[in-house]
């Protein structure tokens, strides 16, 4: 420490992200946002001026993200894309092909592992490998931190696989120097397993409010005309097409909404990284709803997502109760759109009084809540400006409380 600031001279960090750093992949947003938050913390003086280096090991990196992160003052970023040749074959979730791909990625990192003062891993998957590395004295627990994006054993559907994964996961977490979580559910889940004495830090997700903000009405009208949505009531979902995200219940809920609102359309965007499921949903939607449901495989988070959210009337995130965060609702909220979610602890912690909450985990409750959001818009009772202000103060990448939190975490490494 130096006059209350953290000094990080000659500090070399390895960031291990076992997935593509793609602009349409949710986990990569957490990685990139933490780097931007670090940059802002340095600029605001929460971390003293210094020169430190960050090597990012991932499958591949989007040129958009490289440009986005190109002006990091006093921070040298080096992207090491070990698996760009297999990015198109990558699929979300726990599967054996990922075990092979992760092994290859970790192998590329190990060649220079001893030169890093601090290793920051995203998701628990690499911990399976690092558990053995500490026993070989290639790493020490003080040097090692994991950013938990969700508890794998909790998310795996198969009970036998879940039990096996849980044992490995628990042992791996026990030998970690610092555990970073983005939501209260994950924190409590880990505390129940390990006890409250472990070094568990809370760093909420954030949103870049320079990128995500309301557009002028004239621009929104042009966007809606361009997408043939001019006279439609547009319900938007952006994210992966997986069971935990609740897309099946959203499609089912649209049956009820479509009967109530003849001009309603559902826009589903995502699914590239779970492509077989995406194709199944698209076929199902076209067969049942025709052009009333529009299904797109992806959108560029930096360059295209803000436009897409702006043309929507209501946004939805029907994510099931989970140990994962729910970063998409921050993006929806920053643009000032009504947000329909289930009333889970993670969602309520973020949105507070600004969310539209479905009290039951089913399609009927979701449909009723979408109609409540519609009524709030029609009666001009939705507080868009208040919601935007709340998000900017508490969850923006320029939020002083988030920068201070990150600085405190780095101070204890």
Short mmCIF file of C-alpha atoms in Angstrom, two decimals:
data_model
loop_
_atom_site.label_atom_id
_atom_site.label_comp_id
_atom_site.label_asym_id
_atom_site.label_seq_id
_atom_site.Cartn_x
_atom_site.Cartn_y
_atom_site.Cartn_z
CA UNK A 1 0.00 0.00 0.00
CA UNK A 2 1.10 3.58 -0.68
CA UNK A 3 -0.97 6.45 0.81
CA UNK A 4 -4.04 4.23 0.79
CA UNK A 5 -3.45 3.09 -2.78
CA UNK A 6 -2.44 -0.33 -4.02
CA UNK A 7 0.92 -0.49 -5.71
CA UNK A 8 1.35 -3.14 -8.40
CA UNK A 9 4.77 -2.48 -9.95
CA UNK A 10 6.33 -5.47 -11.72
CA UNK A 11 3.17 -7.46 -11.09
CA UNK A 12 2.57 -10.18 -13.68
CA UNK A 13 -0.88 -11.78 -13.86
CA UNK A 14 -2.14 -14.79 -15.82
CA UNK A 15 -5.86 -14.79 -16.62
CA UNK A 16 -7.09 -18.24 -17.67
CA UNK A 17 -10.45 -18.20 -19.49
CA UNK A 18 -11.40 -21.67 -20.81
CA UNK A 19 -13.81 -20.48 -23.49
CA UNK A 20 -13.75 -18.18 -26.53
CA UNK A 21 -13.43 -14.47 -25.74
CA UNK A 22 -16.21 -13.86 -28.22
CA UNK A 23 -18.58 -10.88 -28.28
CA UNK A 24 -21.58 -13.23 -28.24
CA UNK A 25 -20.44 -15.46 -25.37
CA UNK A 26 -21.69 -14.51 -21.91
CA UNK A 27 -18.77 -15.65 -19.74
CA UNK A 28 -16.33 -13.62 -21.82
CA UNK A 29 -18.22 -10.45 -20.86
CA UNK A 30 -17.30 -11.04 -17.20
CA UNK A 31 -13.61 -11.37 -18.12
CA UNK A 32 -13.54 -8.24 -20.28
CA UNK A 33 -15.56 -6.16 -17.82
CA UNK A 34 -13.15 -7.01 -14.98
CA UNK A 35 -10.25 -5.81 -17.13
CA UNK A 36 -12.10 -2.56 -17.88
CA UNK A 37 -12.93 -2.13 -14.18
CA UNK A 38 -9.23 -2.60 -13.39
CA UNK A 39 -8.33 0.04 -15.96
CA UNK A 40 -10.83 2.48 -14.42
CA UNK A 41 -9.56 1.74 -10.89
CA UNK A 42 -6.03 2.66 -12.01
CA UNK A 43 -7.30 5.84 -13.74
CA UNK A 44 -9.22 6.91 -10.61
CA UNK A 45 -6.25 6.29 -8.32
CA UNK A 46 -7.65 3.33 -6.38
CA UNK A 47 -4.63 1.41 -7.67
CA UNK A 48 -1.49 3.54 -7.87
CA UNK A 49 0.16 4.28 -11.22
CA UNK A 50 2.21 1.26 -12.10
CA UNK A 51 3.27 -0.96 -14.93
CA UNK A 52 1.96 -4.47 -14.68
CA UNK A 53 1.37 -7.14 -17.28
CA UNK A 54 -1.61 -9.41 -17.90
CA UNK A 55 -1.43 -12.50 -20.09
CA UNK A 56 -4.86 -13.80 -21.10
CA UNK A 57 -5.06 -17.48 -22.02
CA UNK A 58 -8.26 -18.36 -23.91
CA UNK A 59 -9.52 -20.39 -26.85
CA UNK A 60 -9.69 -17.38 -29.12
CA UNK A 61 -10.27 -13.63 -28.89
CA UNK A 62 -12.58 -11.38 -30.90
CA UNK A 63 -10.86 -8.46 -32.71
CA UNK A 64 -13.65 -6.27 -31.30
CA UNK A 65 -12.49 -7.01 -27.75
CA UNK A 66 -8.84 -6.41 -28.69
CA UNK A 67 -9.78 -2.92 -29.93
CA UNK A 68 -12.06 -2.31 -26.93
CA UNK A 69 -9.20 -3.03 -24.52
CA UNK A 70 -6.43 -1.41 -26.56
CA UNK A 71 -6.01 1.77 -24.48
CA UNK A 72 -5.25 0.22 -21.09
CA UNK A 73 -2.96 2.79 -19.44
CA UNK A 74 -0.04 1.22 -17.53
CA UNK A 75 -1.41 -2.26 -18.21
CA UNK A 76 0.13 -4.44 -20.88
CA UNK A 77 -2.32 -7.02 -22.23
CA UNK A 78 -1.16 -10.04 -24.18
CA UNK A 79 -3.73 -12.40 -25.66
CA UNK A 80 -2.60 -16.01 -26.01
CA UNK A 81 -5.18 -17.81 -28.17
CA UNK A 82 -4.18 -21.44 -27.95
CA UNK A 83 -7.25 -22.96 -29.56
CA UNK A 84 -8.53 -20.63 -32.27
CA UNK A 85 -8.52 -23.60 -34.65
CA UNK A 86 -11.33 -25.28 -32.69
CA UNK A 87 -13.53 -22.35 -31.71
CA UNK A 88 -16.27 -23.26 -34.18
CA UNK A 89 -16.47 -26.75 -32.67
CA UNK A 90 -16.86 -25.41 -29.10
CA UNK A 91 -20.12 -26.14 -27.28
CA UNK A 92 -21.38 -24.83 -23.95
CA UNK A 93 -21.87 -26.99 -20.88
CA UNK A 94 -20.02 -29.90 -19.35
CA UNK A 95 -18.93 -32.37 -22.04
CA UNK A 96 -15.94 -34.58 -22.78
CA UNK A 97 -14.78 -32.56 -25.78
CA UNK A 98 -14.31 -29.61 -23.42
CA UNK A 99 -12.15 -31.74 -21.14
CA UNK A 100 -9.81 -32.31 -24.08
CA UNK A 101 -9.87 -28.64 -25.14
CA UNK A 102 -9.27 -27.39 -21.60
CA UNK A 103 -6.35 -29.80 -21.20
CA UNK A 104 -4.76 -28.34 -24.32
CA UNK A 105 -5.32 -24.78 -23.09
CA UNK A 106 -3.88 -25.47 -19.62
CA UNK A 107 -0.88 -27.14 -21.25
CA UNK A 108 -0.06 -23.95 -23.16
CA UNK A 109 -0.27 -21.96 -19.91
CA UNK A 110 1.97 -24.33 -17.94
CA UNK A 111 5.04 -23.64 -20.04
CA UNK A 112 5.57 -20.33 -18.27
CA UNK A 113 3.56 -20.78 -15.09
CA UNK A 114 6.35 -19.90 -12.62
CA UNK A 115 6.81 -16.36 -13.94
CA UNK A 116 3.36 -15.27 -12.71
CA UNK A 117 2.85 -13.72 -9.31
CA UNK A 118 -0.90 -14.22 -9.51
CA UNK A 119 -3.08 -16.65 -11.50
CA UNK A 120 -6.72 -15.65 -11.98
CA UNK A 121 -8.94 -18.39 -13.37
CA UNK A 122 -12.46 -17.92 -14.71
CA UNK A 123 -14.93 -20.76 -13.96
CA UNK A 124 -14.12 -23.74 -11.76
CA UNK A 125 -13.36 -26.13 -14.66
CA UNK A 126 -9.57 -25.39 -14.73
CA UNK A 127 -9.41 -26.08 -10.99
CA UNK A 128 -9.63 -29.80 -11.75
CA UNK A 129 -6.17 -29.48 -13.29
CA UNK A 130 -4.76 -26.93 -10.87
CA UNK A 131 -5.64 -29.10 -7.88
CA UNK A 132 -2.92 -31.50 -9.02
CA UNK A 133 -0.50 -28.72 -9.98
CA UNK A 134 -0.34 -27.43 -6.42
CA UNK A 135 0.59 -30.92 -5.24
CA UNK A 136 3.43 -30.88 -7.76
CA UNK A 137 4.52 -27.50 -6.29
CA UNK A 138 4.07 -25.74 -9.64
CA UNK A 139 1.65 -23.33 -7.97
CA UNK A 140 0.91 -22.30 -4.41
CA UNK A 141 -2.54 -21.56 -3.01
CA UNK A 142 -1.68 -17.94 -2.21
CA UNK A 143 -0.92 -17.40 -5.89
CA UNK A 144 -4.21 -18.86 -7.09
CA UNK A 145 -7.66 -17.24 -7.40
CA UNK A 146 -10.79 -18.49 -9.11
CA UNK A 147 -13.66 -16.37 -10.43
CA UNK A 148 -16.69 -18.62 -9.94
CA UNK A 149 -19.23 -18.19 -12.76
CA UNK A 150 -21.44 -20.90 -11.26
CA UNK A 151 -21.16 -24.13 -9.28
CA UNK A 152 -20.75 -26.91 -11.86
CA UNK A 153 -22.11 -29.73 -9.69
CA UNK A 154 -25.26 -27.67 -9.01
CA UNK A 155 -25.87 -27.09 -12.73
CA UNK A 156 -25.20 -30.67 -13.97
CA UNK A 157 -28.48 -32.55 -14.43
CA UNK A 158 -27.18 -36.12 -14.09
CA UNK A 159 -27.06 -37.06 -10.38
CA UNK A 160 -24.12 -39.50 -10.62
CA UNK A 161 -21.98 -37.09 -12.66
CA UNK A 162 -22.93 -34.29 -10.26
CA UNK A 163 -21.68 -36.29 -7.26
CA UNK A 164 -18.32 -37.00 -8.90
CA UNK A 165 -17.89 -33.40 -10.06
CA UNK A 166 -18.89 -32.11 -6.62
CA UNK A 167 -16.05 -33.99 -4.87
CA UNK A 168 -13.44 -32.64 -7.30
CA UNK A 169 -14.95 -29.16 -7.19
CA UNK A 170 -14.95 -29.01 -3.39
CA UNK A 171 -11.33 -30.15 -3.09
CA UNK A 172 -10.27 -27.67 -5.77
CA UNK A 173 -11.99 -24.77 -4.02
CA UNK A 174 -10.39 -25.68 -0.69
CA UNK A 175 -6.89 -25.16 -2.07
CA UNK A 176 -7.69 -21.82 -3.72
CA UNK A 177 -6.14 -18.67 -2.24
CA UNK A 178 -9.04 -16.38 -3.17
CA UNK A 179 -12.55 -17.26 -4.35
CA UNK A 180 -14.41 -14.51 -6.23
CA UNK A 181 -18.17 -14.73 -6.79
CA UNK A 182 -20.63 -12.45 -8.56
CA UNK A 183 -23.80 -13.23 -6.60
CA UNK A 184 -25.04 -14.02 -3.10
CA UNK A 185 -26.32 -17.50 -4.03
CA UNK A 186 -22.85 -18.70 -5.05
CA UNK A 187 -21.31 -17.16 -1.93
CA UNK A 188 -23.73 -18.91 0.43
CA UNK A 189 -23.47 -22.20 -1.47
CA UNK A 190 -19.67 -22.22 -1.14
CA UNK A 191 -19.84 -21.14 2.53
CA UNK A 192 -22.16 -24.09 3.24
CA UNK A 193 -19.56 -26.44 1.73
CA UNK A 194 -16.31 -24.89 2.97
CA UNK A 195 -17.36 -22.79 5.94
CA UNK A 196 -17.28 -19.02 6.36
CA UNK A 197 -13.58 -18.92 7.21
CA UNK A 198 -12.55 -19.24 3.56
CA UNK A 199 -11.46 -16.18 1.61
CA UNK A 200 -14.60 -15.57 -0.49
CA UNK A 201 -14.88 -12.15 -2.14
CA UNK A 202 -17.98 -10.66 -3.74
CA UNK A 203 -17.48 -8.70 -6.99
CA UNK A 204 -20.85 -8.10 -8.69
CA UNK A 205 -21.21 -8.07 -12.45
CA UNK A 206 -21.11 -4.66 -14.13
CA UNK A 207 -22.17 -2.99 -17.38
CA UNK A 208 -20.43 -0.46 -19.62
CA UNK A 209 -22.94 2.40 -19.66
CA UNK A 210 -20.96 4.19 -22.37
CA UNK A 211 -22.11 1.45 -24.74
CA UNK A 212 -25.51 0.55 -23.30
CA UNK A 213 -27.88 3.49 -23.10
CA UNK A 214 -31.18 4.71 -24.60
CA UNK A 215 -31.15 5.90 -28.23
CA UNK A 216 -33.16 8.81 -29.61
CA UNK A 217 -36.73 7.91 -30.57
CA UNK A 218 -36.06 8.77 -34.22
CA UNK A 219 -33.21 6.24 -34.34
CA UNK A 220 -35.35 3.59 -32.63
CA UNK A 221 -38.12 4.10 -35.19
CA UNK A 222 -35.62 3.58 -38.02
CA UNK A 223 -34.32 0.40 -36.37
CA UNK A 224 -37.83 -0.97 -36.00
CA UNK A 225 -38.70 -0.20 -39.62
CA UNK A 226 -35.47 -1.81 -40.80
CA UNK A 227 -36.33 -5.00 -38.88
CA UNK A 228 -40.00 -5.00 -39.94
CA UNK A 229 -41.14 -4.38 -36.35
CA UNK A 230 -42.70 -0.95 -36.80
CA UNK A 231 -46.18 -1.71 -35.42
CA UNK A 232 -45.23 -4.64 -33.22
CA UNK A 233 -45.01 -5.10 -29.47
CA UNK A 234 -41.52 -6.62 -29.25
CA UNK A 235 -40.48 -9.00 -26.46
CA UNK A 236 -36.72 -9.62 -26.45
CA UNK A 237 -34.55 -12.40 -25.03
CA UNK A 238 -30.77 -12.40 -25.51
CA UNK A 239 -28.61 -15.28 -24.28
CA UNK A 240 -27.79 -18.94 -24.64
CA UNK A 241 -30.42 -21.54 -25.45
CA UNK A 242 -29.89 -23.83 -22.47
CA UNK A 243 -32.25 -25.36 -19.94
CA UNK A 244 -31.09 -23.15 -17.07
CA UNK A 245 -31.86 -20.02 -19.13
CA UNK A 246 -35.55 -21.03 -19.33
CA UNK A 247 -36.02 -20.41 -23.07
CA UNK A 248 -38.50 -23.30 -23.36
CA UNK A 249 -40.77 -21.68 -20.75
CA UNK A 250 -40.49 -18.33 -22.50
CA UNK A 251 -41.65 -19.84 -25.80
CA UNK A 252 -44.51 -21.55 -23.99
CA UNK A 253 -45.48 -18.28 -22.30
CA UNK A 254 -45.65 -16.56 -25.68
CA UNK A 255 -48.67 -18.72 -26.55
CA UNK A 256 -50.61 -16.87 -23.85
CA UNK A 257 -49.23 -13.43 -24.74
CA UNK A 258 -49.90 -13.91 -28.47
CA UNK A 259 -53.60 -14.48 -27.74
CA UNK A 260 -53.80 -11.28 -25.69
CA UNK A 261 -51.72 -9.07 -27.99
CA UNK A 262 -52.25 -9.70 -31.69
CA UNK A 263 -49.31 -7.45 -32.64
CA UNK A 264 -46.80 -9.11 -30.29
CA UNK A 265 -43.56 -10.64 -31.55
CA UNK A 266 -40.91 -12.57 -29.66
CA UNK A 267 -37.28 -12.00 -30.64
CA UNK A 268 -34.87 -14.73 -29.46
CA UNK A 269 -31.18 -13.98 -29.96
CA UNK A 270 -28.39 -16.39 -29.02
CA UNK A 271 -27.76 -20.10 -29.31
CA UNK A 272 -24.58 -20.11 -31.38
CA UNK A 273 -22.65 -21.91 -28.65
CA UNK A 274 -25.37 -24.53 -28.13
CA UNK A 275 -26.15 -24.86 -31.82
CA UNK A 276 -28.03 -28.21 -31.87
CA UNK A 277 -30.44 -26.84 -29.25
CA UNK A 278 -30.72 -23.56 -31.18
CA UNK A 279 -31.70 -25.42 -34.37
CA UNK A 280 -34.30 -27.42 -32.46
CA UNK A 281 -35.88 -24.27 -30.99
CA UNK A 282 -35.86 -22.45 -34.33
CA UNK A 283 -37.61 -25.32 -36.08
CA UNK A 284 -40.16 -25.55 -33.28
CA UNK A 285 -40.86 -21.80 -33.29
CA UNK A 286 -41.24 -21.52 -37.06
CA UNK A 287 -43.59 -24.51 -37.15
CA UNK A 288 -45.78 -23.23 -34.33
CA UNK A 289 -45.67 -19.44 -34.61
CA UNK A 290 -44.43 -18.60 -38.11
CA UNK A 291 -43.04 -15.07 -38.30
CA UNK A 292 -44.29 -14.09 -34.85
CA UNK A 293 -41.14 -15.53 -33.29
CA UNK A 294 -37.83 -14.40 -34.80
CA UNK A 295 -34.78 -16.52 -33.93
CA UNK A 296 -31.22 -15.27 -34.52
CA UNK A 297 -28.00 -17.15 -33.64
CA UNK A 298 -25.96 -14.26 -32.21
CA UNK A 299 -25.33 -10.54 -31.82
CA UNK A 300 -22.09 -8.60 -31.26
CA UNK A 301 -22.11 -7.47 -27.61
CA UNK A 302 -20.10 -4.31 -28.31
CA UNK A 303 -21.34 -3.29 -31.75
CA UNK A 304 -24.92 -4.53 -32.08
CA UNK A 305 -26.60 -5.39 -28.79
CA UNK A 306 -27.49 -1.85 -27.72
CA UNK A 307 -29.45 -1.30 -30.95
CA UNK A 308 -31.28 -4.58 -30.49
CA UNK A 309 -32.35 -3.81 -26.93
CA UNK A 310 -33.46 -0.31 -27.89
CA UNK A 311 -35.91 -1.60 -30.51
CA UNK A 312 -37.60 -3.88 -27.94
CA UNK A 313 -40.59 -2.90 -25.79
CA UNK A 314 -40.05 -5.47 -23.03
CA UNK A 315 -37.01 -7.60 -22.20
CA UNK A 316 -37.09 -11.03 -20.57
CA UNK A 317 -34.59 -13.19 -18.70
CA UNK A 318 -36.44 -16.36 -17.63
CA UNK A 319 -33.36 -17.83 -15.96
CA UNK A 320 -34.10 -20.66 -13.55
CA UNK A 321 -32.87 -20.59 -9.93
CA UNK A 322 -29.12 -21.08 -10.28
CA UNK A 323 -25.70 -20.39 -8.78
CA UNK A 324 -24.84 -18.40 -11.89
CA UNK A 325 -25.14 -14.63 -12.13
CA UNK A 326 -27.52 -12.92 -14.55
CA UNK A 327 -25.49 -10.27 -16.32
CA UNK A 328 -27.95 -9.71 -19.16
CA UNK A 329 -30.43 -7.95 -16.88
CA UNK A 330 -27.84 -5.23 -16.19
CA UNK A 331 -27.59 -4.57 -19.91
CA UNK A 332 -31.38 -4.50 -20.29
CA UNK A 333 -31.65 -2.13 -17.32
CA UNK A 334 -28.94 0.25 -18.55
CA UNK A 335 -30.95 0.83 -21.73
CA UNK A 336 -34.03 1.58 -19.63
CA UNK A 337 -36.28 -1.29 -20.66
CA UNK A 338 -38.84 -3.14 -18.51
CA UNK A 339 -37.34 -6.46 -17.39
CA UNK A 340 -39.38 -9.60 -16.73
CA UNK A 341 -37.66 -12.20 -14.53
CA UNK A 342 -38.44 -14.89 -11.99
CA UNK A 343 -38.24 -13.70 -8.40
CA UNK A 344 -34.93 -15.33 -7.48
CA UNK A 345 -32.43 -13.94 -4.99
CA UNK A 346 -29.91 -13.07 -7.73
CA UNK A 347 -32.47 -11.16 -9.81
CA UNK A 348 -33.96 -9.28 -6.86
CA UNK A 349 -30.54 -8.34 -5.46
CA UNK A 350 -29.75 -6.58 -8.75
CA UNK A 351 -33.09 -5.10 -9.85
CA UNK A 352 -34.78 -4.37 -6.52
CA UNK A 353 -38.03 -2.47 -7.14
CA UNK A 354 -37.31 -2.01 -10.84
CA UNK A 355 -37.96 -5.61 -11.92
CA UNK A 356 -41.23 -7.22 -13.03
CA UNK A 357 -41.23 -10.48 -11.08
CA UNK A 358 -42.95 -13.75 -11.96
CA UNK A 359 -43.63 -15.39 -8.60
CA UNK A 360 -43.91 -18.95 -9.93
CA UNK A 361 -41.48 -20.84 -12.17
CA UNK A 362 -43.88 -21.61 -15.02
CA UNK A 363 -45.04 -20.27 -18.38
CA UNK A 364 -48.38 -18.92 -17.12
CA UNK A 365 -46.75 -16.77 -14.44
CA UNK A 366 -44.17 -15.54 -16.95
CA UNK A 367 -46.92 -14.57 -19.42
CA UNK A 368 -48.89 -12.73 -16.72
CA UNK A 369 -45.78 -10.75 -15.77
CA UNK A 370 -45.07 -9.82 -19.40
CA UNK A 371 -48.62 -8.46 -19.57
CA UNK A 372 -47.99 -6.46 -16.36
CA UNK A 373 -44.95 -4.90 -18.02
CA UNK A 374 -47.09 -4.12 -21.08
CA UNK A 375 -49.70 -2.43 -18.87
CA UNK A 376 -47.03 -0.38 -17.09
CA UNK A 377 -45.77 0.91 -20.45
CA UNK A 378 -49.28 1.61 -21.75
CA UNK A 379 -50.27 3.50 -18.59
CA UNK A 380 -46.87 5.26 -18.49
CA UNK A 381 -46.11 3.89 -15.03
CA UNK A 382 -42.71 2.43 -15.91
CA UNK A 383 -39.85 4.46 -14.34
CA UNK A 384 -37.23 4.15 -17.06
CA UNK A 385 -35.07 7.14 -16.06
CA UNK A 386 -34.95 6.11 -12.39
CA UNK A 387 -33.90 2.60 -13.39
CA UNK A 388 -31.07 3.89 -15.59
CA UNK A 389 -29.81 6.18 -12.81
CA UNK A 390 -29.87 3.30 -10.30
CA UNK A 391 -27.82 1.03 -12.61
CA UNK A 392 -25.27 3.74 -13.41
CA UNK A 393 -24.69 4.48 -9.74
CA UNK A 394 -24.42 0.87 -8.58
CA UNK A 395 -23.41 -1.40 -11.48
CA UNK A 396 -21.59 0.72 -14.05
CA UNK A 397 -17.92 0.08 -14.84
CA UNK A 398 -17.36 3.62 -13.56
CA UNK A 399 -19.05 2.87 -10.21
CA UNK A 400 -16.66 3.94 -7.43
CA UNK A 401 -17.97 1.24 -5.09
CA UNK A 402 -17.13 -1.50 -7.63
CA UNK A 403 -13.67 -0.02 -8.29
CA UNK A 404 -12.99 0.08 -4.53
CA UNK A 405 -14.16 -3.53 -4.19
CA UNK A 406 -11.79 -4.68 -6.95
CA UNK A 407 -8.92 -2.70 -5.41
CA UNK A 408 -9.51 -4.35 -2.01
CA UNK A 409 -9.50 -7.82 -3.59
CA UNK A 410 -6.22 -7.14 -5.40
CA UNK A 411 -4.70 -5.70 -2.23
CA UNK A 412 -5.20 -9.04 -0.47
CA UNK A 413 -3.64 -11.21 -3.19
#
